[in-house]
Amino acid sequence: MVLDCFPENVLIDILSYLNVRELVRNSRVCRRWKQLVKDQRLWRAVDLSTWKGLTSRVLWVLLRQYLGHGLRCLRLRGLLLSARRGAFLTESWLQALRSKCPRLRRLCLQYTDLRRLRSCRLLPPSLQVLELRSCEVSPGFFSQDPEAAVETLVLDSVPSFCDQHLRSLCTWQQLSRLELRDLSRVSAGGLRRCVPPAAQTLGRLTHLELETWRLAQMVALGLGKGWPGLERLSLGGNEVSPGLLSVSRLQDLRWLRLRACRLNQKTVLRCCRSLTQLRTLEFIEVEFVEDEEERRPDAAQSSEDDPVPELRRSLRSLLPECSVCFSGCRLTVNRD
């Protein structure tokens, strides 16, 4: 066989272009390939989210034969959308994962039913980033500070996530980055109780991302009271404007991103006037709305590369040390 003439490092590089299913299939070629496929350099970042028909039995086979100390990132897609349903991630499998993969740093779960797991303390202690997308969690899943030093938590479209879960996150000692997207069961009161200066809050956060379509959630964020130590903030959704007006008192803010929303240029300028520490301002897929009677006759013409040249110039004058970026934005002029 021609490939047998290649050194091991070259064969490892070739095998690294294969997905997990193809790697497992190639391990059956011969004994040498079986040993090559088990090399931990091939199992540092494992993406099983595209594997259709993945079952708990397959997970056990992968864990026993291939996953090991080299694993750093693991992505899984559960059975919530499958007609088979049933158990997917079990406590025994997670305990085995803790033992066999002591260097796992990132765990991303999608469409996974976690309601059978009592607590997040079952997660590997080495975990630093946890992403839950379209998952279901038990009432007490976040109630205990995990053994892992989780620094980043991403919650995207988790229907069962509610005020009780959010309140539990206030006890996570290492949590510094929190991303909340489309959480319909989080109430305005629940958000308000977790924002400084309440007794038990998410005050350790330095990075917060909030994307929602509900006005009450954005208003209840309470940013106008100040949030010491919060350096990075991302707001998205139809109701960004109420939250944006309260951002002006975040004196430590250095990075601000506004995404997929409708904004008025005057609102943006009013918000940024007091953000003297701001160094990066990003507008992603923002629709800027302006009334025709308020538009200056000598206003510069907008283009795809520069949709709001007047705003760019005003921000440059207002925040000379801040980098301003527009991506996928457009200007709408109301003629009514």
Short mmCIF file of C-alpha atoms in Angstrom, two decimals:
data_model
loop_
_atom_site.label_atom_id
_atom_site.label_comp_id
_atom_site.label_asym_id
_atom_site.label_seq_id
_atom_site.Cartn_x
_atom_site.Cartn_y
_atom_site.Cartn_z
CA MET A 1 0.00 0.00 0.00
CA VAL A 2 1.48 3.36 -1.06
CA LEU A 3 0.41 5.18 2.12
CA ASP A 4 2.43 2.76 4.23
CA CYS A 5 5.57 4.47 2.91
CA PHE A 6 4.62 7.79 4.53
CA PRO A 7 5.89 8.65 8.03
CA GLU A 8 3.41 8.68 10.89
CA ASN A 9 3.24 12.49 11.22
CA VAL A 10 2.27 12.85 7.56
CA LEU A 11 -0.47 10.23 7.89
CA ILE A 12 -1.79 11.97 11.02
CA ASP A 13 -2.02 15.24 9.07
CA ILE A 14 -3.94 13.47 6.28
CA LEU A 15 -6.36 11.82 8.72
CA SER A 16 -7.00 15.15 10.45
CA TYR A 17 -9.11 16.23 7.46
CA LEU A 18 -11.64 13.44 8.10
CA ASN A 19 -14.71 13.73 10.31
CA VAL A 20 -15.32 11.39 13.25
CA ARG A 21 -17.41 8.90 11.30
CA GLU A 22 -14.77 8.63 8.58
CA LEU A 23 -12.01 8.21 11.17
CA VAL A 24 -13.81 5.31 12.80
CA ARG A 25 -14.38 3.71 9.40
CA ASN A 26 -10.68 4.05 8.48
CA SER A 27 -9.60 2.46 11.75
CA ARG A 28 -10.85 -0.86 10.30
CA VAL A 29 -8.40 -0.83 7.38
CA CYS A 30 -5.51 -2.48 9.20
CA ARG A 31 -3.76 -2.63 12.58
CA ARG A 32 -1.46 0.27 11.79
CA TRP A 33 -4.34 2.52 10.81
CA LYS A 34 -6.22 1.49 13.91
CA GLN A 35 -3.31 2.73 16.02
CA LEU A 36 -3.01 5.91 13.96
CA VAL A 37 -6.70 6.74 14.37
CA LYS A 38 -6.37 6.41 18.14
CA ASP A 39 -3.65 9.08 18.21
CA GLN A 40 -4.92 11.83 20.53
CA ARG A 41 -3.83 14.57 18.12
CA LEU A 42 -6.86 13.58 16.02
CA TRP A 43 -9.25 13.89 18.97
CA ARG A 44 -8.56 17.36 20.33
CA ALA A 45 -11.68 18.95 18.82
CA VAL A 46 -14.51 16.47 18.23
CA ASP A 47 -17.69 17.58 16.44
CA LEU A 48 -20.52 15.04 16.63
CA SER A 49 -23.28 17.57 15.95
CA THR A 50 -23.59 16.53 12.28
CA TRP A 51 -23.65 12.78 12.96
CA LYS A 52 -27.20 11.67 12.20
CA GLY A 53 -28.43 8.73 14.24
CA LEU A 54 -25.91 9.23 17.03
CA THR A 55 -26.99 7.19 20.06
CA SER A 56 -25.79 6.65 23.61
CA ARG A 57 -24.33 3.31 22.51
CA VAL A 58 -22.14 5.04 19.91
CA LEU A 59 -21.08 7.59 22.54
CA TRP A 60 -19.88 4.79 24.81
CA VAL A 61 -17.90 3.20 21.96
CA LEU A 62 -16.21 6.51 21.13
CA LEU A 63 -15.39 7.19 24.77
CA ARG A 64 -13.96 3.74 25.44
CA GLN A 65 -11.92 3.42 22.25
CA TYR A 66 -10.98 6.90 21.03
CA LEU A 67 -11.62 9.87 23.34
CA GLY A 68 -8.90 10.50 25.89
CA HIS A 69 -6.53 12.99 27.49
CA GLY A 70 -6.13 14.91 24.22
CA LEU A 71 -9.77 16.03 24.04
CA ARG A 72 -10.20 19.81 24.42
CA CYS A 73 -13.53 20.57 22.70
CA LEU A 74 -16.62 18.36 22.30
CA ARG A 75 -19.79 19.19 20.34
CA LEU A 76 -22.88 16.97 20.63
CA ARG A 77 -26.37 16.99 19.13
CA GLY A 78 -29.01 15.20 21.21
CA LEU A 79 -32.29 13.49 20.43
CA LEU A 80 -34.85 16.17 21.32
CA LEU A 81 -35.89 16.46 17.68
CA SER A 82 -35.68 12.73 17.06
CA ALA A 83 -38.66 10.38 17.08
CA ARG A 84 -36.55 7.92 19.09
CA ARG A 85 -36.01 10.30 22.02
CA GLY A 86 -34.76 8.27 25.00
CA ALA A 87 -31.68 8.75 27.19
CA PHE A 88 -28.67 10.32 25.53
CA LEU A 89 -26.27 11.79 28.07
CA THR A 90 -26.39 9.70 31.22
CA GLU A 91 -24.74 10.28 34.60
CA SER A 92 -22.53 7.22 34.13
CA TRP A 93 -21.30 8.47 30.73
CA LEU A 94 -20.48 11.92 32.14
CA GLN A 95 -18.59 10.36 35.04
CA ALA A 96 -16.58 8.29 32.57
CA LEU A 97 -15.93 11.44 30.52
CA ARG A 98 -14.58 13.18 33.64
CA SER A 99 -12.16 10.31 34.19
CA LYS A 100 -10.96 9.73 30.60
CA CYS A 101 -10.84 13.35 29.38
CA PRO A 102 -9.26 15.42 32.17
CA ARG A 103 -8.33 18.29 29.80
CA LEU A 104 -11.75 18.97 28.27
CA ARG A 105 -12.19 22.75 28.12
CA ARG A 106 -15.28 23.31 25.97
CA LEU A 107 -18.59 21.40 25.85
CA CYS A 108 -21.29 22.41 23.34
CA LEU A 109 -24.67 20.66 23.53
CA GLN A 110 -27.49 21.09 21.03
CA TYR A 111 -31.03 19.63 21.20
CA THR A 112 -30.02 17.64 24.28
CA ASP A 113 -32.37 16.62 27.10
CA LEU A 114 -30.56 17.24 30.40
CA ARG A 115 -33.63 16.89 32.63
CA ARG A 116 -32.43 13.52 33.94
CA LEU A 117 -29.23 15.04 35.28
CA ARG A 118 -29.55 16.24 38.87
CA SER A 119 -26.88 18.92 38.71
CA CYS A 120 -24.16 20.46 36.57
CA ARG A 121 -21.62 19.14 39.11
CA LEU A 122 -21.48 16.02 36.95
CA LEU A 123 -19.64 18.00 34.27
CA PRO A 124 -15.85 17.57 33.94
CA PRO A 125 -13.96 19.76 36.45
CA SER A 126 -11.64 21.04 33.70
CA LEU A 127 -14.55 22.65 31.81
CA GLN A 128 -14.21 26.39 31.11
CA VAL A 129 -16.88 26.95 28.42
CA LEU A 130 -20.39 25.47 28.45
CA GLU A 131 -22.83 26.07 25.56
CA LEU A 132 -26.46 24.92 25.69
CA ARG A 133 -28.46 25.50 22.50
CA SER A 134 -32.09 24.37 22.25
CA CYS A 135 -31.62 22.08 25.24
CA GLU A 136 -33.87 21.22 28.20
CA VAL A 137 -32.56 21.40 31.78
CA SER A 138 -33.85 20.18 35.15
CA PRO A 139 -35.05 22.67 37.82
CA GLY A 140 -31.90 22.19 39.88
CA PHE A 141 -29.36 21.89 37.09
CA PHE A 142 -27.60 25.19 37.90
CA SER A 143 -28.35 25.17 41.65
CA GLN A 144 -24.81 24.19 42.69
CA ASP A 145 -21.59 25.91 41.75
CA PRO A 146 -19.96 23.35 39.42
CA GLU A 147 -16.63 21.79 40.32
CA ALA A 148 -15.48 23.03 36.96
CA ALA A 149 -14.22 26.60 36.78
CA VAL A 150 -16.78 27.55 34.11
CA GLU A 151 -15.89 31.03 32.90
CA THR A 152 -18.24 31.25 29.89
CA LEU A 153 -21.87 30.12 29.74
CA VAL A 154 -23.96 30.36 26.56
CA LEU A 155 -27.73 29.77 26.77
CA ASP A 156 -29.54 29.94 23.44
CA SER A 157 -33.24 29.04 23.13
CA VAL A 158 -33.44 26.91 26.28
CA PRO A 159 -37.23 26.72 26.86
CA SER A 160 -37.07 25.47 30.46
CA PHE A 161 -34.57 28.11 31.64
CA CYS A 162 -36.38 30.41 34.08
CA ASP A 163 -35.82 32.96 36.87
CA GLN A 164 -34.80 30.21 39.30
CA HIS A 165 -31.98 29.09 37.02
CA LEU A 166 -30.78 32.66 36.48
CA ARG A 167 -30.73 33.28 40.23
CA SER A 168 -28.64 30.13 40.71
CA LEU A 169 -25.99 31.47 38.36
CA CYS A 170 -25.30 34.25 40.85
CA THR A 171 -23.44 31.68 43.00
CA TRP A 172 -21.04 30.62 40.23
CA GLN A 173 -17.75 32.01 41.47
CA GLN A 174 -15.73 31.86 38.24
CA LEU A 175 -18.42 32.96 35.77
CA SER A 176 -17.21 36.05 33.88
CA ARG A 177 -18.98 35.77 30.51
CA LEU A 178 -22.72 35.14 30.07
CA GLU A 179 -24.67 35.00 26.79
CA LEU A 180 -28.48 34.88 26.97
CA ARG A 181 -30.54 34.51 23.80
CA ASP A 182 -34.29 34.01 23.36
CA LEU A 183 -35.13 32.86 26.89
CA SER A 184 -38.90 33.31 27.05
CA ARG A 185 -39.40 32.19 30.68
CA VAL A 186 -37.02 34.76 32.18
CA SER A 187 -39.20 37.55 33.54
CA ALA A 188 -38.42 41.22 33.98
CA GLY A 189 -38.40 40.76 37.77
CA GLY A 190 -36.01 37.82 37.53
CA LEU A 191 -33.53 39.87 35.53
CA ARG A 192 -33.83 42.85 37.86
CA ARG A 193 -32.99 40.74 40.93
CA CYS A 194 -29.74 39.54 39.36
CA VAL A 195 -28.43 42.95 38.34
CA PRO A 196 -26.33 45.13 40.70
CA PRO A 197 -26.90 46.61 43.24
CA ALA A 198 -29.17 43.74 44.41
CA ALA A 199 -27.98 41.51 47.28
CA GLN A 200 -27.00 38.44 45.22
CA THR A 201 -26.15 39.35 41.65
CA LEU A 202 -24.13 38.55 38.54
CA GLY A 203 -21.72 41.29 39.55
CA ARG A 204 -18.64 39.20 38.66
CA LEU A 205 -19.43 39.38 34.96
CA THR A 206 -17.10 41.29 32.68
CA HIS A 207 -18.86 40.24 29.44
CA LEU A 208 -22.63 40.12 28.91
CA GLU A 209 -24.62 39.38 25.74
CA LEU A 210 -28.39 39.75 25.73
CA GLU A 211 -30.53 39.08 22.66
CA THR A 212 -34.27 39.21 23.17
CA TRP A 213 -37.46 40.26 21.45
CA ARG A 214 -39.19 41.34 24.67
CA LEU A 215 -39.26 44.97 25.75
CA ALA A 216 -39.72 44.16 29.46
CA GLN A 217 -36.53 42.10 29.61
CA MET A 218 -34.43 44.84 28.05
CA VAL A 219 -35.84 47.55 30.32
CA ALA A 220 -35.46 45.38 33.45
CA LEU A 221 -31.79 44.85 32.75
CA GLY A 222 -31.31 47.89 34.95
CA LEU A 223 -28.05 48.91 33.38
CA GLY A 224 -28.82 52.54 34.15
CA LYS A 225 -27.93 51.92 37.81
CA GLY A 226 -24.41 51.03 36.79
CA TRP A 227 -22.56 47.73 36.64
CA PRO A 228 -19.00 48.06 38.02
CA GLY A 229 -16.51 45.85 36.19
CA LEU A 230 -18.67 45.17 33.13
CA GLU A 231 -16.30 45.80 30.20
CA ARG A 232 -17.99 44.10 27.24
CA LEU A 233 -21.68 44.27 26.31
CA SER A 234 -23.66 43.00 23.32
CA LEU A 235 -27.34 43.82 22.82
CA GLY A 236 -29.56 42.42 20.07
CA GLY A 237 -33.21 42.13 19.10
CA ASN A 238 -36.10 44.41 18.25
CA GLU A 239 -36.16 46.09 21.66
CA VAL A 240 -32.56 47.26 22.00
CA SER A 241 -33.36 50.98 22.23
CA PRO A 242 -34.68 50.94 25.87
CA GLY A 243 -31.62 49.03 27.03
CA LEU A 244 -29.29 51.24 25.02
CA LEU A 245 -30.50 54.39 26.77
CA SER A 246 -29.41 52.94 30.11
CA VAL A 247 -25.93 51.92 28.90
CA SER A 248 -24.56 55.45 29.30
CA ARG A 249 -23.79 54.89 33.00
CA LEU A 250 -21.55 51.88 32.44
CA GLN A 251 -18.33 53.74 33.12
CA ASP A 252 -16.07 50.66 32.73
CA LEU A 253 -17.47 49.66 29.33
CA ARG A 254 -14.74 49.24 26.69
CA TRP A 255 -16.52 47.16 24.01
CA LEU A 256 -20.11 47.53 22.79
CA ARG A 257 -21.86 45.57 20.04
CA LEU A 258 -25.39 46.29 18.77
CA ARG A 259 -26.83 43.57 16.57
CA ALA A 260 -29.95 42.88 14.47
CA CYS A 261 -31.98 45.85 15.72
CA ARG A 262 -33.51 49.18 14.66
CA LEU A 263 -31.86 52.33 16.00
CA ASN A 264 -32.10 56.09 15.74
CA GLN A 265 -28.82 57.96 15.26
CA LYS A 266 -29.66 60.44 17.99
CA THR A 267 -30.20 57.61 20.48
CA VAL A 268 -26.80 56.17 19.67
CA LEU A 269 -25.05 59.51 20.16
CA ARG A 270 -26.89 60.16 23.41
CA CYS A 271 -25.83 56.75 24.73
CA CYS A 272 -22.16 57.07 23.76
CA ARG A 273 -21.61 60.62 25.01
CA SER A 274 -20.53 59.51 28.50
CA LEU A 275 -18.74 56.27 27.55
CA THR A 276 -15.27 57.75 27.73
CA GLN A 277 -13.56 54.34 28.16
CA LEU A 278 -15.17 52.83 25.06
CA ARG A 279 -12.58 51.53 22.59
CA THR A 280 -14.65 49.37 20.22
CA LEU A 281 -18.18 49.98 18.92
CA GLU A 282 -19.72 47.49 16.48
CA PHE A 283 -22.98 47.71 14.54
CA ILE A 284 -23.96 44.34 13.05
CA GLU A 285 -27.01 44.12 10.74
CA VAL A 286 -28.50 47.28 12.23
CA GLU A 287 -31.26 49.25 10.49
CA PHE A 288 -30.85 52.97 11.16
CA VAL A 289 -34.17 54.80 10.95
CA GLU A 290 -34.38 58.52 10.18
CA ASP A 291 -37.32 60.87 9.49
CA GLU A 292 -37.09 62.80 6.22
CA GLU A 293 -37.88 66.17 7.85
CA GLU A 294 -34.97 65.68 10.30
CA ARG A 295 -32.51 64.87 7.56
CA ARG A 296 -30.12 67.70 6.74
CA PRO A 297 -30.20 68.94 3.12
CA ASP A 298 -26.41 68.77 2.89
CA ALA A 299 -26.18 65.31 4.49
CA ALA A 300 -23.67 62.97 2.87
CA GLN A 301 -25.04 60.18 0.71
CA SER A 302 -25.03 56.71 2.24
CA SER A 303 -23.54 53.65 0.57
CA GLU A 304 -23.17 49.93 1.29
CA ASP A 305 -19.71 50.48 2.75
CA ASP A 306 -20.74 53.54 4.74
CA PRO A 307 -24.55 53.50 5.38
CA VAL A 308 -24.54 56.36 7.91
CA PRO A 309 -21.56 58.67 7.20
CA GLU A 310 -22.94 61.44 9.44
CA LEU A 311 -23.07 59.08 12.42
CA ARG A 312 -19.56 57.82 11.76
CA ARG A 313 -18.19 61.37 11.73
CA SER A 314 -20.10 62.33 14.89
CA LEU A 315 -18.82 59.25 16.73
CA ARG A 316 -15.25 59.92 15.61
CA SER A 317 -15.51 63.42 17.06
CA LEU A 318 -17.24 62.25 20.23
CA LEU A 319 -14.98 59.21 20.89
CA PRO A 320 -11.65 59.85 19.13
CA GLU A 321 -9.99 56.75 20.64
CA CYS A 322 -12.85 54.39 19.75
CA SER A 323 -12.84 52.10 16.69
CA VAL A 324 -16.27 52.08 14.98
CA CYS A 325 -17.32 49.22 12.68
CA PHE A 326 -20.45 48.83 10.51
CA SER A 327 -21.29 45.40 9.04
CA GLY A 328 -24.42 44.59 7.05
CA CYS A 329 -26.15 47.84 8.12
CA ARG A 330 -28.60 49.97 6.16
CA LEU A 331 -30.36 53.35 6.40
CA THR A 332 -34.16 53.70 6.18
CA VAL A 333 -35.69 57.16 5.66
CA ASN A 334 -39.30 57.59 6.77
CA ARG A 335 -41.15 59.78 4.27
CA ASP A 336 -44.52 59.84 6.03
#
